[in-house]
Amino acid sequence: MRRLLFFIVVAAVIGACGPIDDGVGGTGGDGGQSDRSQYPTGPYGVKERSVIDNLSFADVEGAPISLNDIFSNEKNRVLLISAAAEWCAPCIEEKQKLAALYNEFHGRGLEVMVGIFQNAKSQPATLETIRAWRNDPKGVLPYHVVLDDQFKLGNYYNTDLFPMNMVVNLDDMKIVKIMTSFDEPTIRAVIQGYLPK
């Protein structure tokens, strides 16, 4: 009887201590991974709730830019990635909407990256393609426009549908949402859920 009482008391004490908070995970705010010195390890995946691989592209100057470059900046909290083509009318319409989101939320930690995979003739994009995309007649786009001539982003969605928009939590590099349209209310809600107030 004493042993049973002893185990009950020990179990009650341990239970009262509560769960251990290891500082990983969470849904924005002040939680999440604090050490951004090393990109999260795999396994990597292409679906929601999986860690996205450290993809690498070229920027408008031809310099390499990777997801780790965005991850390692602790001011960045959430990343909106879009796959686009120069011939895609919905992608063209989305350009300035993404700029407006970037301008509204960048100060709170939003980064935007658009990967251009084809030019107007459905050929692989070039540096000239992404430079022309960034230098939009309505104003130079303030976010990252990158060359995805190998169509790496095509692994993340049904490529018959355009454009693709993907939200990534930069605390753990997990894919939060993948959509094949620009549903602005949904994108706003998801982004705001991962930004500090």
Tab-separated table of C-alpha atoms in Angstrom:
chain	number	residue	atom	x	y	z
A	1	MET	CA	0.000	0.000	0.000
A	2	ARG	CA	2.848	2.384	0.849
A	3	ARG	CA	4.474	1.703	-2.540
A	4	LEU	CA	1.246	2.472	-4.365
A	5	LEU	CA	0.838	5.706	-2.402
A	6	PHE	CA	4.486	6.618	-3.143
A	7	PHE	CA	4.002	6.142	-6.916
A	8	ILE	CA	0.791	8.177	-6.880
A	9	VAL	CA	2.550	11.067	-5.112
A	10	VAL	CA	5.539	10.928	-7.515
A	11	ALA	CA	3.209	10.873	-10.545
A	12	ALA	CA	1.280	13.866	-9.184
A	13	VAL	CA	4.473	15.872	-8.618
A	14	ILE	CA	5.800	15.096	-12.109
A	15	GLY	CA	2.443	15.955	-13.690
A	16	ALA	CA	2.315	19.278	-11.861
A	17	CYS	CA	5.604	20.327	-13.439
A	18	GLY	CA	3.938	20.598	-16.867
A	19	PRO	CA	5.378	19.994	-20.301
A	20	ILE	CA	8.892	20.930	-21.247
A	21	ASP	CA	9.104	23.863	-23.643
A	22	ASP	CA	12.024	23.214	-25.951
A	23	GLY	CA	11.558	26.486	-27.842
A	24	VAL	CA	10.893	24.797	-31.185
A	25	GLY	CA	7.652	25.126	-33.087
A	26	GLY	CA	4.799	27.431	-32.309
A	27	THR	CA	2.660	29.648	-34.432
A	28	GLY	CA	4.494	32.931	-34.536
A	29	GLY	CA	4.739	35.607	-31.914
A	30	ASP	CA	7.847	35.272	-29.764
A	31	GLY	CA	7.992	31.453	-29.892
A	32	GLY	CA	9.831	29.396	-32.404
A	33	GLN	CA	13.394	28.524	-33.164
A	34	SER	CA	15.844	31.040	-31.777
A	35	ASP	CA	19.054	29.667	-33.338
A	36	ARG	CA	19.168	30.391	-37.049
A	37	SER	CA	22.858	29.619	-37.504
A	38	GLN	CA	22.111	26.304	-39.230
A	39	TYR	CA	19.345	25.464	-41.715
A	40	PRO	CA	16.943	22.823	-40.352
A	41	THR	CA	17.879	19.268	-41.186
A	42	GLY	CA	15.639	16.944	-43.182
A	43	PRO	CA	13.861	14.901	-44.011
A	44	TYR	CA	12.621	17.463	-46.499
A	45	GLY	CA	9.256	17.303	-48.199
A	46	VAL	CA	7.062	18.996	-50.757
A	47	LYS	CA	3.736	19.015	-48.914
A	48	GLU	CA	2.235	21.167	-46.176
A	49	ARG	CA	3.746	20.609	-42.706
A	50	SER	CA	7.051	19.326	-44.133
A	51	VAL	CA	10.392	21.128	-43.971
A	52	ILE	CA	11.288	22.716	-47.310
A	53	ASP	CA	14.700	21.919	-48.767
A	54	ASN	CA	17.285	24.710	-48.891
A	55	LEU	CA	16.538	25.637	-52.501
A	56	SER	CA	19.012	27.863	-54.320
A	57	PHE	CA	18.354	30.245	-57.219
A	58	ALA	CA	19.990	33.227	-58.946
A	59	ASP	CA	18.895	36.802	-58.248
A	60	VAL	CA	18.557	39.569	-60.857
A	61	GLU	CA	22.322	40.196	-60.700
A	62	GLY	CA	23.096	36.503	-61.233
A	63	ALA	CA	24.268	36.056	-57.634
A	64	PRO	CA	23.166	32.932	-55.766
A	65	ILE	CA	20.355	33.276	-53.245
A	66	SER	CA	19.107	30.381	-51.143
A	67	LEU	CA	16.306	29.834	-48.687
A	68	ASN	CA	19.009	29.705	-46.015
A	69	ASP	CA	19.870	33.336	-46.835
A	70	ILE	CA	16.320	34.320	-45.902
A	71	PHE	CA	16.117	31.888	-42.956
A	72	SER	CA	19.356	33.119	-41.357
A	73	ASN	CA	18.038	36.685	-40.979
A	74	GLU	CA	16.269	36.544	-37.613
A	75	LYS	CA	14.119	39.563	-38.496
A	76	ASN	CA	12.368	37.441	-41.123
A	77	ARG	CA	9.399	35.496	-39.747
A	78	VAL	CA	7.413	34.198	-42.714
A	79	LEU	CA	8.179	33.672	-46.401
A	80	LEU	CA	5.686	33.831	-49.257
A	81	ILE	CA	7.023	31.995	-52.321
A	82	SER	CA	5.347	32.233	-55.707
A	83	ALA	CA	6.125	30.326	-58.912
A	84	ALA	CA	5.408	32.345	-62.042
A	85	ALA	CA	5.979	32.458	-65.784
A	86	GLU	CA	6.228	35.467	-68.062
A	87	TRP	CA	3.341	34.149	-70.215
A	88	CYS	CA	1.006	33.596	-67.227
A	89	ALA	CA	-1.710	36.311	-67.088
A	90	PRO	CA	-2.738	35.561	-63.446
A	91	CYS	CA	0.951	35.709	-62.456
A	92	ILE	CA	1.264	39.141	-64.067
A	93	GLU	CA	-1.848	40.355	-62.215
A	94	GLU	CA	-0.372	39.067	-58.956
A	95	LYS	CA	2.910	41.020	-59.229
A	96	GLN	CA	1.674	44.280	-57.725
A	97	LYS	CA	-0.574	42.500	-55.189
A	98	LEU	CA	2.514	40.743	-53.849
A	99	ALA	CA	4.295	44.112	-53.756
A	100	ALA	CA	1.437	45.575	-51.700
A	101	LEU	CA	1.587	42.648	-49.231
A	102	TYR	CA	5.348	43.003	-49.000
A	103	ASN	CA	5.131	46.740	-48.350
A	104	GLU	CA	2.442	46.236	-45.705
A	105	PHE	CA	4.056	43.370	-43.772
A	106	HIS	CA	7.803	43.469	-44.474
A	107	GLY	CA	8.450	45.599	-41.399
A	108	ARG	CA	6.908	42.843	-39.261
A	109	GLY	CA	8.950	40.056	-40.864
A	110	LEU	CA	7.420	39.084	-44.218
A	111	GLU	CA	9.728	38.169	-47.089
A	112	VAL	CA	8.467	37.460	-50.607
A	113	MET	CA	10.264	35.463	-53.291
A	114	VAL	CA	8.960	34.927	-56.826
A	115	GLY	CA	10.643	32.239	-58.916
A	116	ILE	CA	10.286	32.783	-62.678
A	117	PHE	CA	10.633	29.519	-64.599
A	118	GLN	CA	9.639	30.391	-68.194
A	119	ASN	CA	9.718	33.390	-70.502
A	120	ALA	CA	6.882	34.617	-72.739
A	121	LYS	CA	7.727	31.945	-75.345
A	122	SER	CA	7.457	29.082	-72.803
A	123	GLN	CA	11.241	28.643	-72.854
A	124	PRO	CA	13.341	28.458	-69.672
A	125	ALA	CA	13.646	31.870	-68.051
A	126	THR	CA	16.914	33.808	-68.197
A	127	LEU	CA	18.403	36.627	-66.169
A	128	GLU	CA	16.927	39.031	-68.717
A	129	THR	CA	13.490	37.499	-68.065
A	130	ILE	CA	13.662	38.083	-64.325
A	131	ARG	CA	15.106	41.572	-64.722
A	132	ALA	CA	12.214	42.523	-66.988
A	133	TRP	CA	9.762	40.966	-64.496
A	134	ARG	CA	11.214	42.926	-61.593
A	135	ASN	CA	11.237	46.214	-63.520
A	136	ASP	CA	7.462	46.247	-63.827
A	137	PRO	CA	5.943	49.252	-65.678
A	138	LYS	CA	3.881	49.992	-62.539
A	139	GLY	CA	6.994	50.161	-60.381
A	140	VAL	CA	10.116	48.157	-59.536
A	141	LEU	CA	9.121	45.189	-57.406
A	142	PRO	CA	10.562	45.438	-53.872
A	143	TYR	CA	10.803	41.698	-53.200
A	144	HIS	CA	13.129	38.905	-54.382
A	145	VAL	CA	12.628	37.926	-58.031
A	146	VAL	CA	14.728	34.843	-58.782
A	147	LEU	CA	15.600	32.626	-61.713
A	148	ASP	CA	14.034	29.153	-61.476
A	149	ASP	CA	15.010	27.941	-64.948
A	150	GLN	CA	15.236	24.365	-63.616
A	151	PHE	CA	11.666	24.729	-62.278
A	152	LYS	CA	12.544	23.531	-58.763
A	153	LEU	CA	9.298	25.026	-57.439
A	154	GLY	CA	7.355	22.741	-59.792
A	155	ASN	CA	7.865	19.897	-57.291
A	156	TYR	CA	5.561	21.618	-54.805
A	157	TYR	CA	2.259	21.794	-56.696
A	158	ASN	CA	0.125	20.696	-59.642
A	159	THR	CA	1.935	22.456	-62.478
A	160	ASP	CA	-1.225	22.617	-64.597
A	161	LEU	CA	-2.469	25.373	-62.259
A	162	PHE	CA	-0.908	28.832	-61.914
A	163	PRO	CA	0.310	30.708	-60.030
A	164	MET	CA	1.532	28.709	-57.049
A	165	ASN	CA	1.739	30.480	-53.688
A	166	MET	CA	3.412	28.828	-50.722
A	167	VAL	CA	3.772	30.169	-47.183
A	168	VAL	CA	6.760	28.982	-45.132
A	169	ASN	CA	7.238	29.532	-41.390
A	170	LEU	CA	10.810	30.824	-41.121
A	171	ASP	CA	11.195	29.672	-37.516
A	172	ASP	CA	11.351	26.017	-38.608
A	173	MET	CA	11.153	26.194	-42.450
A	174	LYS	CA	7.955	24.170	-42.481
A	175	ILE	CA	5.542	24.657	-45.353
A	176	VAL	CA	2.365	26.099	-43.858
A	177	LYS	CA	0.158	26.474	-46.935
A	178	ILE	CA	0.335	25.713	-50.661
A	179	MET	CA	-2.261	27.221	-53.007
A	180	THR	CA	-2.613	27.380	-56.771
A	181	SER	CA	-4.322	30.733	-56.885
A	182	PHE	CA	-3.999	34.138	-55.291
A	183	ASP	CA	-6.635	33.976	-52.567
A	184	GLU	CA	-5.660	37.217	-50.844
A	185	PRO	CA	-7.856	36.851	-47.712
A	186	THR	CA	-6.429	33.373	-47.048
A	187	ILE	CA	-2.854	34.449	-47.736
A	188	ARG	CA	-3.261	37.481	-45.447
A	189	ALA	CA	-4.723	35.362	-42.643
A	190	VAL	CA	-1.950	32.769	-42.852
A	191	ILE	CA	0.813	35.384	-43.019
A	192	GLN	CA	-0.573	37.375	-40.086
A	193	GLY	CA	-0.733	34.195	-37.995
A	194	TYR	CA	3.064	33.980	-38.139
A	195	LEU	CA	3.947	37.647	-37.671
A	196	PRO	CA	4.375	39.440	-34.354
A	197	LYS	CA	1.560	41.833	-33.496
